[in-house]
PDB file of C-alpha atoms in Angstrom:
ATOM      1  CA  MET X   1      22.927  25.075 -96.632  1.00  0.00           C
ATOM      2  CA  ASN X   2      25.690  22.828 -96.404  1.00  0.00           C
ATOM      3  CA  VAL X   3      28.713  22.937 -94.415  1.00  0.00           C
ATOM      4  CA  ASN X   4      30.758  24.368 -97.143  1.00  0.00           C
ATOM      5  CA  GLN X   5      28.309  27.386 -97.858  1.00  0.00           C
ATOM      6  CA  ARG X   6      28.094  28.120 -94.389  1.00  0.00           C
ATOM      7  CA  ASP X   7      32.058  28.233 -93.725  1.00  0.00           C
ATOM      8  CA  GLY X   8      32.215  30.594 -96.993  1.00  0.00           C
ATOM      9  CA  ARG X   9      34.326  27.781 -98.908  1.00  0.00           C
ATOM     10  CA  ASP X  10      32.991  26.856-102.731  1.00  0.00           C
ATOM     11  CA  ALA X  11      33.300  23.446-103.839  1.00  0.00           C
ATOM     12  CA  VAL X  12      36.975  23.928-105.020  1.00  0.00           C
ATOM     13  CA  GLY X  13      37.895  24.386-100.649  1.00  0.00           C
ATOM     14  CA  GLN X  14      38.592  27.704-101.219  1.00  0.00           C
ATOM     15  CA  ARG X  15      37.250  30.710 -98.925  1.00  0.00           C
ATOM     16  CA  ALA X  16      35.191  33.366-100.862  1.00  0.00           C
ATOM     17  CA  PRO X  17      36.543  36.791-100.579  1.00  0.00           C
ATOM     18  CA  ARG X  18      34.615  38.409 -98.236  1.00  0.00           C
ATOM     19  CA  SER X  19      34.471  42.114-100.609  1.00  0.00           C
ATOM     20  CA  GLY X  20      33.020  40.100-103.546  1.00  0.00           C
ATOM     21  CA  GLY X  21      36.442  40.007-105.394  1.00  0.00           C
ATOM     22  CA  ARG X  22      37.449  36.944-107.290  1.00  0.00           C
ATOM     23  CA  THR X  23      38.972  33.580-106.169  1.00  0.00           C
ATOM     24  CA  THR X  24      42.892  32.950-107.625  1.00  0.00           C
ATOM     25  CA  ALA X  25      41.383  30.286-109.693  1.00  0.00           C
ATOM     26  CA  GLN X  26      38.750  32.219-111.336  1.00  0.00           C
ATOM     27  CA  ARG X  27      41.570  34.897-111.831  1.00  0.00           C
ATOM     28  CA  THR X  28      43.595  32.270-113.590  1.00  0.00           C
ATOM     29  CA  THR X  29      40.903  30.897-115.839  1.00  0.00           C
ATOM     30  CA  GLN X  30      39.826  34.260-116.618  1.00  0.00           C
ATOM     31  CA  ALA X  31      43.168  35.879-117.351  1.00  0.00           C
ATOM     32  CA  ALA X  32      43.716  32.325-119.943  1.00  0.00           C
ATOM     33  CA  THR X  33      40.215  33.227-121.888  1.00  0.00           C
ATOM     34  CA  ALA X  34      40.780  37.144-121.975  1.00  0.00           C
ATOM     35  CA  GLY X  35      44.107  36.177-123.079  1.00  0.00           C
ATOM     36  CA  THR X  36      43.156  33.810-126.077  1.00  0.00           C
ATOM     37  CA  ASP X  37      39.801  36.519-126.845  1.00  0.00           C
ATOM     38  CA  ARG X  38      42.261  39.198-127.137  1.00  0.00           C
ATOM     39  CA  LEU X  39      44.736  37.553-129.673  1.00  0.00           C
ATOM     40  CA  ASP X  40      41.773  36.502-131.817  1.00  0.00           C
ATOM     41  CA  ARG X  41      40.293  40.208-132.025  1.00  0.00           C
ATOM     42  CA  ARG X  42      43.794  41.122-133.232  1.00  0.00           C
ATOM     43  CA  GLU X  43      43.850  38.622-135.436  1.00  0.00           C
ATOM     44  CA  GLU X  44      40.504  39.471-137.319  1.00  0.00           C
ATOM     45  CA  THR X  45      41.196  42.880-136.809  1.00  0.00           C
ATOM     46  CA  ARG X  46      44.020  42.617-138.967  1.00  0.00           C
ATOM     47  CA  ALA X  47      42.657  40.753-141.369  1.00  0.00           C
ATOM     48  CA  ARG X  48      39.431  43.096-142.007  1.00  0.00           C
ATOM     49  CA  GLY X  49      41.861  45.954-142.028  1.00  0.00           C
ATOM     50  CA  ALA X  50      43.457  44.094-144.897  1.00  0.00           C
ATOM     51  CA  ARG X  51      40.465  43.074-147.094  1.00  0.00           C
ATOM     52  CA  GLU X  52      38.608  46.560-146.662  1.00  0.00           C
ATOM     53  CA  PHE X  53      42.040  48.290-147.919  1.00  0.00           C
ATOM     54  CA  PRO X  54      44.108  46.506-150.009  1.00  0.00           C
ATOM     55  CA  THR X  55      47.577  47.917-151.253  1.00  0.00           C
ATOM     56  CA  GLN X  56      49.808  47.086-153.832  1.00  0.00           C
ATOM     57  CA  GLY X  57      53.210  47.338-154.744  1.00  0.00           C
ATOM     58  CA  SER X  58      56.094  46.922-152.067  1.00  0.00           C
ATOM     59  CA  ALA X  59      53.943  48.737-149.510  1.00  0.00           C
ATOM     60  CA  ALA X  60      51.927  45.761-148.739  1.00  0.00           C
ATOM     61  CA  LEU X  61      51.772  44.738-145.002  1.00  0.00           C
ATOM     62  CA  ARG X  62      49.996  41.664-145.337  1.00  0.00           C
ATOM     63  CA  PRO X  63      49.021  39.449-148.083  1.00  0.00           C
ATOM     64  CA  ALA X  64      45.097  40.141-148.889  1.00  0.00           C
ATOM     65  CA  GLY X  65      44.095  36.277-147.714  1.00  0.00           C
ATOM     66  CA  GLY X  66      43.201  35.243-144.146  1.00  0.00           C
ATOM     67  CA  THR X  67      45.812  34.914-141.779  1.00  0.00           C
ATOM     68  CA  ARG X  68      46.856  31.101-140.935  1.00  0.00           C
ATOM     69  CA  LYS X  69      47.356  30.343-137.392  1.00  0.00           C
ATOM     70  CA  THR X  70      50.021  28.105-136.701  1.00  0.00           C
ATOM     71  CA  ASP X  71      49.224  25.825-133.585  1.00  0.00           C
ATOM     72  CA  THR X  72      52.894  25.055-132.681  1.00  0.00           C
ATOM     73  CA  THR X  73      54.613  26.993-130.693  1.00  0.00           C
ATOM     74  CA  ALA X  74      57.429  28.830-131.065  1.00  0.00           C
ATOM     75  CA  PRO X  75      60.846  27.610-129.931  1.00  0.00           C
ATOM     76  CA  ARG X  76      61.991  29.462-126.643  1.00  0.00           C
ATOM     77  CA  LEU X  77      65.069  31.217-127.232  1.00  0.00           C
ATOM     78  CA  ARG X  78      68.006  31.058-124.959  1.00  0.00           C
ATOM     79  CA  VAL X  79      71.355  32.865-124.774  1.00  0.00           C
ATOM     80  CA  ALA X  80      73.983  30.864-126.630  1.00  0.00           C
ATOM     81  CA  PRO X  81      77.411  30.602-124.398  1.00  0.00           C
ATOM     82  CA  PRO X  82      80.309  32.250-126.728  1.00  0.00           C
ATOM     83  CA  PRO X  83      82.328  30.639-128.652  1.00  0.00           C
ATOM     84  CA  PRO X  84      85.721  29.540-127.253  1.00  0.00           C
ATOM     85  CA  VAL X  85      88.510  31.884-127.884  1.00  0.00           C
ATOM     86  CA  SER X  86      92.094  29.887-128.549  1.00  0.00           C
ATOM     87  CA  VAL X  87      94.595  32.290-127.694  1.00  0.00           C
ATOM     88  CA  PRO X  88      98.117  31.381-128.905  1.00  0.00           C
ATOM     89  CA  GLN X  89     100.242  31.351-125.754  1.00  0.00           C
ATOM     90  CA  ALA X  90     103.872  31.551-127.019  1.00  0.00           C
ATOM     91  CA  PRO X  91     103.336  35.530-128.396  1.00  0.00           C
ATOM     92  CA  PHE X  92     101.900  36.393-125.322  1.00  0.00           C
ATOM     93  CA  VAL X  93     104.824  34.498-122.963  1.00  0.00           C
ATOM     94  CA  GLY X  94     107.350  36.410-125.347  1.00  0.00           C
ATOM     95  CA  LEU X  95     106.087  39.715-125.438  1.00  0.00           C
ATOM     96  CA  ILE X  96     105.986  39.352-121.170  1.00  0.00           C
ATOM     97  CA  LEU X  97     109.597  37.722-121.342  1.00  0.00           C
ATOM     98  CA  VAL X  98     110.762  41.262-123.925  1.00  0.00           C
ATOM     99  CA  LEU X  99     108.998  43.012-121.453  1.00  0.00           C
ATOM    100  CA  VAL X 100     110.733  41.900-118.298  1.00  0.00           C
ATOM    101  CA  VAL X 101     113.648  41.726-119.576  1.00  0.00           C
ATOM    102  CA  GLY X 102     114.042  45.030-121.426  1.00  0.00           C
ATOM    103  CA  GLY X 103     112.656  46.963-118.149  1.00  0.00           C
ATOM    104  CA  VAL X 104     115.822  45.005-115.976  1.00  0.00           C
ATOM    105  CA  LEU X 105     118.181  46.225-118.914  1.00  0.00           C
ATOM    106  CA  GLY X 106     116.998  49.722-119.079  1.00  0.00           C
ATOM    107  CA  ILE X 107     117.010  49.751-114.876  1.00  0.00           C
ATOM    108  CA  LEU X 108     120.695  48.388-115.121  1.00  0.00           C
ATOM    109  CA  ALA X 109     121.430  51.363-117.792  1.00  0.00           C
ATOM    110  CA  VAL X 110     120.000  54.054-115.481  1.00  0.00           C
ATOM    111  CA  ASN X 111     122.069  52.721-112.662  1.00  0.00           C
ATOM    112  CA  THR X 112     125.077  52.735-114.482  1.00  0.00           C
ATOM    113  CA  LYS X 113     124.707  56.022-116.138  1.00  0.00           C
ATOM    114  CA  ILE X 114     123.680  57.832-112.119  1.00  0.00           C
ATOM    115  CA  ASN X 115     127.120  55.621-110.839  1.00  0.00           C
ATOM    116  CA  GLU X 116     129.071  57.210-113.338  1.00  0.00           C
ATOM    117  CA  ASN X 117     127.773  60.563-112.870  1.00  0.00           C
ATOM    118  CA  ALA X 118     128.146  60.519-109.357  1.00  0.00           C
ATOM    119  CA  PHE X 119     131.723  59.431-110.101  1.00  0.00           C
ATOM    120  CA  LYS X 120     132.370  62.328-112.480  1.00  0.00           C
ATOM    121  CA  LEU X 121     130.803  64.590-109.892  1.00  0.00           C
ATOM    122  CA  GLU X 122     133.124  63.795-107.033  1.00  0.00           C
ATOM    123  CA  ARG X 123     136.242  64.623-109.215  1.00  0.00           C
ATOM    124  CA  LEU X 124     134.580  68.134-110.213  1.00  0.00           C
ATOM    125  CA  GLN X 125     134.447  68.545-106.748  1.00  0.00           C
ATOM    126  CA  GLN X 126     137.756  67.905-105.375  1.00  0.00           C
ATOM    127  CA  GLN X 127     138.961  70.107-108.237  1.00  0.00           C
ATOM    128  CA  GLN X 128     136.564  72.532-107.205  1.00  0.00           C
ATOM    129  CA  ALA X 129     138.255  72.338-103.606  1.00  0.00           C
ATOM    130  CA  LYS X 130     141.903  72.648-105.166  1.00  0.00           C
ATOM    131  CA  LEU X 131     140.935  75.776-107.393  1.00  0.00           C
ATOM    132  CA  ASP X 132     139.235  77.535-104.038  1.00  0.00           C
ATOM    133  CA  VAL X 133     142.939  76.757-102.528  1.00  0.00           C
ATOM    134  CA  ASP X 134     144.518  78.245-105.565  1.00  0.00           C
ATOM    135  CA  GLN X 135     142.732  81.012-105.411  1.00  0.00           C
ATOM    136  CA  GLN X 136     143.018  81.864-101.837  1.00  0.00           C
ATOM    137  CA  GLN X 137     146.640  81.523-101.860  1.00  0.00           C
ATOM    138  CA  LEU X 138     146.441  83.885-104.997  1.00  0.00           C
ATOM    139  CA  GLU X 139     144.340  86.397-103.131  1.00  0.00           C
ATOM    140  CA  LYS X 140     146.672  86.319 -99.790  1.00  0.00           C
ATOM    141  CA  GLU X 141     150.006  87.177-102.427  1.00  0.00           C
ATOM    142  CA  ILE X 142     148.099  90.003-104.055  1.00  0.00           C
ATOM    143  CA  ALA X 143     147.099  91.177-100.636  1.00  0.00           C
ATOM    144  CA  ASP X 144     150.928  90.948 -99.321  1.00  0.00           C
ATOM    145  CA  GLN X 145     151.991  92.743-102.220  1.00  0.00           C
ATOM    146  CA  LYS X 146     149.610  95.702-101.863  1.00  0.00           C
ATOM    147  CA  ALA X 147     151.094  96.742 -98.888  1.00  0.00           C
ATOM    148  CA  PRO X 148     152.998  99.744 -98.939  1.00  0.00           C
ATOM    149  CA  GLY X 149     156.421  98.588 -97.559  1.00  0.00           C
ATOM    150  CA  ASN X 150     156.162  95.880-100.066  1.00  0.00           C
ATOM    151  CA  LEU X 151     155.420  98.479-102.661  1.00  0.00           C
ATOM    152  CA  THR X 152     158.443 100.516-102.128  1.00  0.00           C
ATOM    153  CA  ALA X 153     160.585  97.926-101.739  1.00  0.00           C
ATOM    154  CA  ASN X 154     159.786  96.362-105.180  1.00  0.00           C
ATOM    155  CA  ALA X 155     159.790  99.948-106.781  1.00  0.00           C
ATOM    156  CA  ARG X 156     163.798 100.103-105.326  1.00  0.00           C
ATOM    157  CA  LYS X 157     164.097  96.658-106.491  1.00  0.00           C
ATOM    158  CA  ILE X 158     163.651  97.919-110.423  1.00  0.00           C
ATOM    159  CA  GLY X 159     165.703 100.763-110.328  1.00  0.00           C
ATOM    160  CA  LEU X 160     162.491 103.380-108.914  1.00  0.00           C
ATOM    161  CA  VAL X 161     163.800 106.730-106.932  1.00  0.00           C
ATOM    162  CA  GLU X 162     161.692 108.761-105.250  1.00  0.00           C
ATOM    163  CA  SER X 163     160.609 112.181-106.768  1.00  0.00           C
ATOM    164  CA  GLY X 164     160.604 115.464-105.776  1.00  0.00           C
ATOM    165  CA  GLU X 165     157.862 118.174-106.185  1.00  0.00           C
ATOM    166  CA  LEU X 166     155.040 116.913-108.153  1.00  0.00           C
ATOM    167  CA  ALA X 167     153.461 118.609-111.366  1.00  0.00           C
ATOM    168  CA  TYR X 168     150.121 118.534-113.182  1.00  0.00           C
ATOM    169  CA  ILE X 169     148.611 118.930-116.726  1.00  0.00           C
ATOM    170  CA  ARG X 170     145.150 120.390-116.411  1.00  0.00           C
ATOM    171  CA  LEU X 171     143.210 118.653-118.791  1.00  0.00           C
ATOM    172  CA  PRO X 172     140.705 121.241-120.154  1.00  0.00           C
ATOM    173  CA  ASP X 173     143.003 123.721-121.245  1.00  0.00           C
ATOM    174  CA  GLY X 174     146.384 121.800-121.216  1.00  0.00           C
ATOM    175  CA  LYS X 175     147.930 124.135-118.287  1.00  0.00           C
ATOM    176  CA  VAL X 176     150.842 122.377-116.470  1.00  0.00           C
ATOM    177  CA  ILE X 177     150.577 123.274-112.623  1.00  0.00           C
ATOM    178  CA  GLY X 178     153.888 122.900-110.971  1.00  0.00           C
ATOM    179  CA  VAL X 179     157.453 122.541-112.295  1.00  0.00           C
ATOM    180  CA  PRO X 180     158.286 119.471-113.395  1.00  0.00           C
ATOM    181  CA  HIS X 181     162.190 118.050-112.337  1.00  0.00           C
ATOM    182  CA  PRO X 182     163.853 115.101-113.190  1.00  0.00           C
ATOM    183  CA  ALA X 183     163.707 112.742-110.099  1.00  0.00           C
ATOM    184  CA  GLU X 184     167.331 112.939-108.217  1.00  0.00           C
ATOM    185  CA  GLY X 185     168.716 110.409-106.158  1.00  0.00           C
ATOM    186  CA  ALA X 186     170.904 106.833-106.909  1.00  0.00           C
ATOM    187  CA  PRO X 187     169.328 103.685-107.498  1.00  0.00           C
ATOM    188  CA  ALA X 188     169.293 101.059-104.682  1.00  0.00           C
ATOM    189  CA  ILE X 189     172.156  98.790-104.128  1.00  0.00           C
ATOM    190  CA  THR X 190     169.489  95.627-104.665  1.00  0.00           C
ATOM    191  CA  SER X 191     168.061  97.214-108.326  1.00  0.00           C
ATOM    192  CA  GLN X 192     169.482  95.672-111.300  1.00  0.00           C
ATOM    193  CA  GLN X 193     170.667  99.525-112.545  1.00  0.00           C
ATOM    194  CA  GLY X 194     172.653  99.512-109.152  1.00  0.00           C
ATOM    195  CA  ASN X 195     174.415  96.304-109.363  1.00  0.00           C
ATOM    196  CA  GLY X 196     175.807  97.134-112.423  1.00  0.00           C
ATOM    197  CA  GLY X 197     172.808  95.088-114.433  1.00  0.00           C
TER     198      GLY X 197
END
């Protein structure tokens, strides 16, 4: 028994696994041989199937002859960079300038319209205030004219005189209640009839 066997190491210098498993070197060599055996078996099965079950016409999957193995490996595929895109700069800059200028002009137009409407609103508010004052004056004049003393004075002024007893006509049957008399009395001096007008 040599030193390597005593330590549990094999000739390569790796310690043998305790559970009876394989070492890394054994695994890589076994995987490589298993991969090539698997590929050989696949190719052989395909060739045998093509010989046993020949097909005709467009349904043929593989030629009847054996498969050829190529020793050359397929080139490794890589993602190619995208082709450079050349975008013309002048139309883009022109579009940006048109948008900026259009936006500024639009804002100026809106501000001008707002200011114009503000002046118009102020003018209308002043007109409304004046009309409110006129309405108050007219309402005051109406209230003055409604006063009983003013009504009597205005009636005398236009030549009216006070009447005596009143007579009424009842509408459903047209009967006259009371005796109608013409008004007696001289017109006032300030009336139009009294001063000869």
